[in-house]
Coordinates of C-alpha atoms and ligand atoms in Angstrom, one line a residue:
M272 CA 74.6 -13.7 19.2
N273 CA 71.3 -14.1 20.8
I274 CA 68.6 -16.1 18.8
L275 CA 64.9 -16.6 19.4
L276 CA 63.4 -19.6 18.1
L277 CA 59.5 -20.1 17.7
G278 CA 57.7 -23.1 18.0
S279 CA 57.2 -26.1 20.2
G280 CA 57.4 -29.3 18.2
G281 CA 59.9 -31.9 17.7
R282 CA 61.2 -29.9 14.5
E283 CA 61.9 -27.2 17.0
H284 CA 63.7 -29.3 19.7
A285 CA 66.0 -30.7 16.8
L286 CA 66.5 -27.1 15.7
A287 CA 67.1 -26.1 19.0
W288 CA 69.7 -29.0 19.7
K289 CA 71.4 -28.1 16.6
I290 CA 71.4 -24.0 17.0
A291 CA 72.6 -24.4 20.7
A292 CA 75.6 -26.4 19.4
S293 CA 76.8 -23.4 17.3
P294 CA 79.8 -21.3 18.8
L295 CA 78.1 -18.5 17.5
V296 CA 75.2 -18.5 19.9
T297 CA 75.5 -16.5 23.2
K298 CA 71.8 -17.1 24.3
L299 CA 69.0 -19.1 22.9
W300 CA 65.4 -18.9 23.8
C301 CA 62.4 -21.0 22.4
A302 CA 59.1 -19.7 22.6
P303 CA 57.0 -21.6 23.7
G304 CA 59.0 -24.6 23.6
N305 CA 58.4 -27.9 25.4
A306 CA 59.9 -30.2 28.2
G307 CA 62.7 -31.4 26.1
I308 CA 63.8 -28.0 24.6
A309 CA 64.3 -26.8 27.8
R310 CA 67.6 -28.7 27.9
D311 CA 68.9 -26.6 24.9
A312 CA 67.3 -23.3 25.2
E313 CA 65.5 -21.1 27.5
C314 CA 61.7 -21.7 27.2
V315 CA 59.6 -18.4 27.3
A316 CA 55.5 -18.4 27.8
L317 CA 55.2 -15.9 24.7
D318 CA 52.1 -16.4 22.5
I319 CA 53.8 -16.4 19.2
S320 CA 50.2 -15.4 17.4
D321 CA 50.9 -11.9 19.3
H322 CA 53.6 -10.6 16.9
G323 CA 53.9 -7.4 19.1
A324 CA 54.5 -9.5 22.0
V325 CA 57.3 -11.3 20.0
I326 CA 58.8 -7.9 18.9
D327 CA 58.7 -6.7 22.3
F328 CA 60.5 -9.7 23.6
C329 CA 63.2 -9.2 20.9
R330 CA 63.7 -5.5 21.8
I331 CA 64.0 -6.1 25.6
N332 CA 66.3 -9.0 25.0
K333 CA 68.4 -7.7 22.1
V334 CA 67.6 -10.8 19.9
D335 CA 70.0 -10.8 16.8
F336 CA 67.8 -13.4 14.8
V337 CA 64.8 -15.0 15.0
V338 CA 64.1 -18.6 13.5
V339 CA 60.4 -19.6 12.7
G340 CA 59.8 -23.3 12.9
P341 CA 55.9 -23.9 12.1
D342 CA 53.7 -22.9 9.3
A343 CA 51.1 -20.9 11.2
P344 CA 53.3 -17.9 12.2
I345 CA 54.7 -17.8 8.7
A346 CA 51.1 -17.5 7.1
A347 CA 50.2 -15.1 9.6
G348 CA 53.2 -12.8 8.4
I349 CA 55.5 -12.9 11.6
V350 CA 58.5 -12.5 9.2
D351 CA 57.1 -9.4 7.6
D352 CA 56.2 -8.0 11.2
L353 CA 59.8 -8.7 12.5
N354 CA 61.5 -7.3 9.3
A355 CA 59.6 -4.1 9.6
A356 CA 60.3 -3.7 13.2
G357 CA 63.8 -4.1 12.4
F358 CA 64.8 -7.6 13.2
K359 CA 66.3 -10.5 11.0
A360 CA 64.5 -13.5 10.7
F361 CA 64.7 -16.7 9.1
G362 CA 61.6 -17.9 7.1
P363 CA 59.7 -16.7 4.3
T364 CA 57.4 -13.6 4.3
R365 CA 53.6 -14.2 4.3
A366 CA 53.4 -13.7 0.4
A367 CA 56.3 -16.0 -0.3
G368 CA 54.8 -18.5 2.3
Q369 CA 51.6 -18.8 0.0
L370 CA 53.3 -21.7 -1.5
E371 CA 52.2 -23.7 1.5
S372 CA 49.3 -21.4 3.0
S373 CA 47.4 -21.7 -0.3
K374 CA 47.4 -24.8 -2.5
S375 CA 45.7 -23.0 -5.4
F376 CA 48.3 -20.4 -5.5
T377 CA 50.9 -23.0 -5.7
K378 CA 48.9 -24.9 -8.4
A379 CA 48.5 -21.7 -10.3
L380 CA 52.4 -21.2 -10.2
C381 CA 53.1 -24.3 -11.2
R382 CA 50.8 -24.3 -14.1
A383 CA 52.4 -20.9 -15.3
N384 CA 55.9 -22.1 -15.0
A385 CA 55.5 -25.8 -16.3
I386 CA 56.4 -27.3 -13.0
P387 CA 55.3 -31.0 -13.0
T388 CA 52.5 -31.6 -10.7
A389 CA 49.1 -33.3 -10.6
G390 CA 46.4 -31.7 -13.0
Y391 CA 43.6 -30.2 -10.9
Q392 CA 40.6 -27.9 -10.6
H393 CA 39.9 -25.5 -7.8
F394 CA 36.3 -24.9 -6.6
T395 CA 34.3 -22.8 -4.1
D396 CA 31.2 -24.7 -4.8
A397 CA 30.3 -28.3 -3.8
D398 CA 28.2 -29.2 -6.5
K399 CA 30.7 -28.3 -9.3
A400 CA 33.3 -29.9 -7.4
K401 CA 31.1 -33.3 -7.3
A402 CA 30.5 -33.0 -11.0
Y403 CA 34.0 -32.7 -12.1
I404 CA 34.9 -35.9 -9.6
R405 CA 32.2 -38.0 -11.2
A406 CA 33.3 -36.9 -14.7
Q407 CA 37.1 -37.9 -13.7
G408 CA 36.3 -40.8 -11.6
A409 CA 38.6 -42.6 -8.8
P410 CA 41.2 -42.7 -7.4
I411 CA 41.4 -39.0 -6.9
V412 CA 42.6 -36.6 -4.4
V413 CA 40.3 -34.0 -2.7
K414 CA 42.1 -31.0 -0.6
A415 CA 41.1 -28.4 1.6
D416 CA 42.8 -25.1 0.2
G417 CA 44.2 -23.7 3.5
L418 CA 46.3 -25.0 6.2
A419 CA 45.2 -28.2 8.1
A420 CA 48.0 -29.4 9.9
G421 CA 48.8 -31.9 7.0
K422 CA 45.5 -33.4 7.4
G423 CA 43.5 -31.6 4.9
V424 CA 43.8 -34.2 2.3
V425 CA 41.6 -36.9 1.1
V426 CA 43.1 -39.5 -1.0
A427 CA 40.1 -41.1 -2.3
M428 CA 40.2 -44.7 -3.9
T429 CA 36.4 -44.5 -4.8
E430 CA 34.3 -42.1 -6.1
A431 CA 32.0 -42.4 -3.2
D432 CA 34.6 -41.1 -0.7
A433 CA 35.6 -38.4 -2.8
L434 CA 32.0 -37.0 -2.9
A435 CA 31.9 -37.6 0.8
A436 CA 35.0 -35.7 1.4
V437 CA 33.8 -32.9 -0.7
D438 CA 30.5 -32.5 1.6
M439 CA 32.9 -32.8 4.6
M440 CA 35.1 -29.8 3.6
F441 CA 32.4 -27.7 2.6
G442 CA 30.5 -28.5 5.8
G443 CA 33.2 -27.1 7.6
G444 CA 35.0 -30.4 8.3
F445 CA 38.5 -28.6 8.4
G446 CA 37.0 -25.0 9.6
E447 CA 38.4 -22.0 7.4
A448 CA 41.0 -24.0 5.5
G449 CA 38.0 -25.8 3.6
A450 CA 36.1 -22.9 2.2
E451 CA 37.9 -23.7 -0.9
V452 CA 38.5 -27.0 -2.3
V453 CA 41.3 -28.3 -4.9
V454 CA 40.3 -31.7 -6.7
E455 CA 43.6 -33.4 -8.0
E456 CA 44.6 -36.0 -10.3
F457 CA 45.6 -39.1 -8.2
M458 CA 49.5 -39.7 -8.7
A459 CA 51.0 -43.2 -8.1
G460 CA 54.5 -43.6 -7.2
E461 CA 56.9 -43.5 -4.0
E462 CA 57.0 -40.2 -2.1
A463 CA 60.1 -38.5 -0.7
S464 CA 60.7 -35.1 0.9
F465 CA 63.3 -32.5 -0.7
F466 CA 64.7 -29.5 1.1
A467 CA 66.5 -26.8 -0.1
L468 CA 67.6 -23.4 1.6
C469 CA 66.8 -20.4 -0.3
D470 CA 68.0 -16.7 -0.2
G471 CA 65.3 -15.1 -2.7
E472 CA 67.3 -15.9 -5.5
H473 CA 69.7 -19.2 -4.7
A474 CA 69.0 -22.3 -3.5
L475 CA 71.3 -24.8 -1.5
E476 CA 70.2 -28.2 -1.5
L477 CA 69.8 -30.2 1.9
A478 CA 69.8 -33.6 2.6
T479 CA 66.8 -35.7 1.5
A480 CA 64.3 -37.8 3.6
Q481 CA 61.4 -39.9 3.6
D482 CA 58.5 -39.5 5.8
H483 CA 55.4 -41.9 6.8
K484 CA 52.4 -40.1 6.7
R485 CA 49.8 -42.8 7.5
A486 CA 48.9 -43.5 11.3
F487 CA 49.5 -47.3 11.3
D488 CA 51.8 -49.8 10.0
G489 CA 51.8 -50.9 6.5
D490 CA 50.9 -47.4 5.6
Q491 CA 47.4 -47.9 6.7
G492 CA 44.9 -45.5 8.5
P493 CA 44.2 -41.8 8.4
N494 CA 47.0 -39.0 7.0
T495 CA 48.9 -37.6 10.1
G496 CA 51.5 -34.9 10.6
G497 CA 54.0 -37.7 10.1
M498 CA 54.8 -40.8 12.1
G499 CA 58.5 -41.4 11.4
A500 CA 61.2 -40.5 8.8
Y501 CA 64.7 -41.5 7.7
S502 CA 67.5 -39.8 5.7
P503 CA 68.6 -40.1 3.2
A504 CA 65.9 -41.2 0.8
P505 CA 67.9 -43.3 -1.6
V506 CA 64.7 -43.0 -4.0
L507 CA 65.7 -39.5 -4.6
T508 CA 68.7 -40.3 -6.7
D509 CA 71.5 -37.8 -7.9
A510 CA 69.6 -37.6 -11.3
I511 CA 66.2 -37.1 -9.7
R512 CA 67.6 -34.5 -7.5
A513 CA 69.0 -32.6 -10.1
Q514 CA 65.6 -32.7 -12.2
V515 CA 63.8 -31.3 -8.8
M516 CA 66.3 -28.3 -8.5
E517 CA 66.0 -27.7 -12.3
E518 CA 62.3 -28.3 -13.2
M519 CA 61.0 -27.2 -9.7
I520 CA 63.0 -25.3 -7.3
H521 CA 64.8 -22.9 -9.6
P522 CA 61.5 -21.9 -11.6
T523 CA 59.7 -21.5 -8.3
L524 CA 62.2 -18.9 -6.9
R525 CA 62.6 -17.2 -10.3
A526 CA 58.7 -17.0 -10.3
L527 CA 58.3 -15.6 -6.8
A528 CA 61.4 -13.0 -7.4
A529 CA 59.6 -11.7 -10.6
M530 CA 56.3 -11.3 -8.3
G531 CA 58.2 -9.1 -6.0
S532 CA 57.9 -11.7 -3.2
P533 CA 61.3 -13.5 -3.2
Y534 CA 61.5 -16.7 -1.1
K535 CA 63.7 -16.9 1.7
G536 CA 64.1 -19.8 4.0
V537 CA 63.7 -23.5 3.7
L538 CA 61.5 -24.9 0.8
Y539 CA 60.2 -28.2 1.2
A540 CA 58.8 -29.9 -1.8
G541 CA 57.2 -33.2 -1.4
I542 CA 58.1 -35.3 -4.5
M543 CA 56.1 -38.3 -6.0
I544 CA 58.5 -40.4 -8.2
T545 CA 55.9 -41.4 -10.8
K546 CA 56.5 -43.6 -13.9
D547 CA 56.7 -40.2 -15.7
G548 CA 59.5 -38.9 -13.4
P549 CA 59.3 -36.5 -10.2
K550 CA 56.2 -34.7 -9.7
L551 CA 55.7 -31.9 -7.0
V552 CA 52.8 -33.0 -4.5
E553 CA 53.1 -29.8 -2.4
Y554 CA 55.4 -27.2 -1.1
N555 CA 55.8 -26.4 2.6
A556 CA 57.4 -23.2 3.7
R557 CA 59.4 -24.7 6.8
F558 CA 61.0 -27.9 7.7
G559 CA 59.1 -31.1 7.7
D560 CA 58.4 -32.3 11.1
P561 CA 59.6 -35.2 11.5
E562 CA 62.2 -35.0 8.6
C563 CA 63.7 -31.7 10.4
Q564 CA 65.0 -34.2 13.4
V565 CA 66.6 -36.5 10.9
L566 CA 68.3 -33.8 8.9
M567 CA 69.7 -32.2 12.0
L568 CA 71.4 -35.3 13.0
R569 CA 73.1 -35.7 9.8
M570 CA 74.2 -31.9 9.4
M571 CA 77.9 -31.8 10.4
S572 CA 78.2 -28.0 9.6
D573 CA 77.3 -25.1 12.0
I574 CA 73.6 -24.5 10.9
V575 CA 73.6 -20.7 12.2
P576 CA 75.5 -19.2 9.4
A577 CA 73.5 -21.0 6.8
L578 CA 70.3 -19.8 8.3
I579 CA 71.6 -16.3 8.5
A580 CA 72.8 -16.5 4.8
C581 CA 69.3 -17.2 3.7
A582 CA 68.1 -14.1 5.2
D583 CA 70.8 -12.1 4.0
G584 CA 70.9 -13.2 0.5
Q585 CA 74.1 -14.6 0.9
L586 CA 73.7 -18.3 -0.2
K587 CA 75.4 -18.3 -3.7
N588 CA 78.6 -19.6 -2.5
F589 CA 77.7 -21.5 0.5
S590 CA 78.0 -25.3 1.1
L591 CA 77.1 -27.6 4.1
R592 CA 78.7 -30.8 5.0
W593 CA 76.8 -33.9 6.2
Y594 CA 77.7 -36.8 7.9
D595 CA 77.2 -40.3 6.0
E596 CA 75.6 -42.1 8.6
V597 CA 72.0 -42.7 8.1
A598 CA 69.4 -41.1 10.8
L599 CA 65.9 -42.5 11.5
T600 CA 62.9 -41.2 13.9
V601 CA 60.0 -43.1 15.1
I602 CA 57.1 -40.9 16.8
M603 CA 55.6 -41.8 19.7
A604 CA 51.9 -40.3 19.5
T605 CA 48.9 -40.4 22.1
K606 CA 46.6 -43.2 21.4
G607 CA 43.7 -41.6 19.4
Y608 CA 45.9 -39.3 17.3
P609 CA 45.2 -38.0 14.4
G610 CA 41.8 -38.0 16.0
D611 CA 41.0 -37.2 19.8
Y612 CA 43.4 -38.0 22.6
G613 CA 43.9 -37.3 26.2
K614 CA 46.7 -35.4 27.7
G615 CA 48.6 -35.4 30.9
F616 CA 50.0 -39.0 30.8
V617 CA 53.3 -39.7 32.8
I618 CA 56.0 -40.9 30.5
D619 CA 58.8 -42.9 32.0
G620 CA 62.0 -44.6 31.0
L621 CA 63.1 -41.8 28.8
D622 CA 67.0 -41.6 30.3
D623 CA 67.1 -45.3 29.8
A624 CA 66.0 -45.1 26.4
A625 CA 68.4 -42.3 25.6
G626 CA 71.3 -44.7 26.8
V627 CA 70.7 -46.8 23.6
D628 CA 73.9 -46.4 21.3
G629 CA 73.3 -43.6 18.6
V630 CA 70.1 -42.6 20.3
E631 CA 68.7 -39.2 20.5
I632 CA 65.3 -38.1 21.8
F633 CA 63.7 -35.2 20.8
H634 CA 60.2 -33.8 22.4
A635 CA 57.2 -32.7 20.7
G636 CA 54.1 -32.7 23.0
T637 CA 55.5 -32.8 26.3
K638 CA 55.4 -30.9 29.5
A639 CA 57.5 -30.8 32.6
D640 CA 55.8 -31.4 35.9
G641 CA 58.0 -31.4 38.8
G642 CA 60.4 -34.1 38.0
K643 CA 58.2 -35.9 35.7
I644 CA 57.5 -35.8 31.9
L645 CA 54.0 -35.5 30.8
S646 CA 52.2 -36.1 27.4
N647 CA 50.8 -32.7 26.2
G648 CA 49.7 -33.5 22.6
G649 CA 49.2 -35.8 19.9
R650 CA 52.7 -36.4 18.6
V651 CA 54.7 -36.3 21.8
L652 CA 58.3 -37.9 21.4
N653 CA 60.8 -38.5 18.5
I654 CA 62.7 -41.3 18.9
C655 CA 65.8 -41.0 16.9
A656 CA 68.8 -43.0 15.9
T657 CA 71.7 -42.9 13.7
G658 CA 73.5 -46.0 12.2
K659 CA 75.6 -47.1 9.0
T660 CA 72.5 -48.4 7.5
V661 CA 68.7 -47.9 7.9
T662 CA 68.3 -51.5 9.4
E663 CA 71.0 -50.6 12.0
A664 CA 69.4 -47.1 12.9
Q665 CA 65.9 -48.8 13.0
G666 CA 67.1 -51.5 15.4
R667 CA 68.4 -49.0 17.6
A668 CA 65.4 -46.7 17.6
Y669 CA 63.1 -49.4 18.3
A670 CA 65.4 -50.9 21.2
A671 CA 64.9 -47.4 22.7
V672 CA 61.1 -47.1 22.0
D673 CA 61.0 -50.6 24.0
R674 CA 62.4 -48.9 27.1
I675 CA 59.7 -46.3 27.3
K676 CA 57.0 -46.8 29.6
W677 CA 53.8 -45.0 28.5
P678 CA 50.9 -47.2 28.1
E679 CA 48.8 -44.3 26.3
G680 CA 51.2 -43.9 23.7
F681 CA 51.6 -45.6 20.4
C682 CA 54.1 -45.9 17.4
R683 CA 54.3 -47.4 14.1
R684 CA 56.7 -50.6 14.2
D685 CA 57.8 -50.2 10.3
I686 CA 59.2 -47.0 10.2
G687 CA 62.0 -46.9 7.2
W688 CA 60.5 -50.1 5.6
Q689 CA 61.0 -49.0 2.3
A690 CA 64.9 -48.5 2.9
V691 CA 65.3 -51.8 4.9
A692 CA 63.7 -53.6 1.9
R693 CA 66.2 -51.9 -0.3
E694 CA 69.0 -52.9 2.1
K695 CA 67.8 -56.3 2.1
A696 CA 67.6 -56.6 -1.4
G697 CA 71.4 -55.4 -1.6
K698 CA 70.2 -52.3 -3.7
Ligands
AMP909 P1 49.8 -32.7 0.9 O1 49.1 -32.3 2.3 O2 49.3 -32.1 -0.2 O3 51.0 -33.3 1.0 O4 49.0 -34.2 1.1 C1 49.3 -35.3 1.8 C2 49.4 -36.5 1.5 O5 48.3 -37.0 0.4 C3 50.6 -36.4 0.6 O6 51.8 -36.7 0.9 C4 50.4 -37.8 -0.3 O7 51.0 -39.0 0.3 C5 49.0 -37.7 -0.6 N1 48.8 -36.9 -1.5 C6 48.5 -35.7 -1.9 N2 48.1 -35.4 -3.3 C7 48.4 -36.4 -4.1 C8 48.0 -36.6 -5.3 N3 47.8 -35.9 -6.1 N4 48.3 -38.2 -5.8 C9 48.4 -39.0 -4.8 N5 48.7 -38.7 -3.3 C10 48.5 -37.5 -3.1
LIG910 N1 56.1 -34.5 7.6 C1 55.3 -33.7 6.9 C2 55.3 -32.2 7.3 O1 55.9 -31.7 7.9 O2 54.4 -31.4 6.6

């Protein structure tokens, strides 16, 4: 079959790599793709925000199935438009995708269905938000309501920081996304990522992962889209995963089906393991980036039938097999990220790095220029490795990182620290 993948990040490179390995695939395109994806798919320079252009491409090239990677096209209704034009796609409709694109939609859904999450209030007015913050005290969390590339959240440890965050968001600090603000109770605990494929009615649990959102070692610095990840996340025990399915995923699918917007695609639940049990931090309507990279490395089964089963409502009797090995990924980003950064820096040593045992490199913001690979974004490379333990995978990933010559890049040196500490403690 002919498949078109939409997106250009590390998540999409991992998806392209996994989809390209399927014997069901005749031809794989990726729009717009990146320099690494070009190894696994034919990259096409389509503007994916132009849904008409995407549909025309599908018609001309007899595309059988479209896989949507990022959140923005989902929020823009690409799946609705593809379906209306007669094309099958992996991903939720715009209405179902509100689980990610509108924090207040999800908060209201949680409240109506007793899904455990932080208490919250929703504001369209800065003074009211500030009065609420003063009444609640710190620590407290201030969130822009719309999409902000994982950066629209301020976890304020002091009241002054929270008040400043309100001014910044209503002042347009996150553009349109901050026109409405959610103020949330602070949840203390360890965070992990839970994924389930959904077909509107049934859910199939995938492997778990743990992300590292802060820019710098020791979980310091600003929040980012994610600086590294590993899978599985041992903090999500069998018992907790069963609780997440029972208390969050199933009620969410039932609620959306009852609204007439059944959820199809991958549902990504950010979970905080608090002393009162797992609570939902947020939903995303797509695979995590970089979590997807480690999930794809661990998935043994062909992914293509699973993605199609989501679109077709056929997940009920589906199962997937996974490798027991762990996988870990270190993100190399351009210095300055998640703030301002330059582009067009030459990256050397990639082939040498890929030669380390167990290592696979996925590209995010890269561009080919003749024989050279240039940086072309904030998060640029995903240096992934598998291993028998997180400690082994971590050692391999950093051995590969050390072979890469890119002075303008940086990475965290402690990806996987929670799991490495658990392994050292023998737990
Ligand atoms: P979100 O975009 O909602 O996932 O928030 C980004 C990050 O901020 C999360 O991954 C958490 O690390 C942190 N965060 C969000 N909400 C809360 C909360 N209520 N309590 C503590 N940390 C939070
Ligand atoms: N890794 C976090 C995200 O994809 O939102």
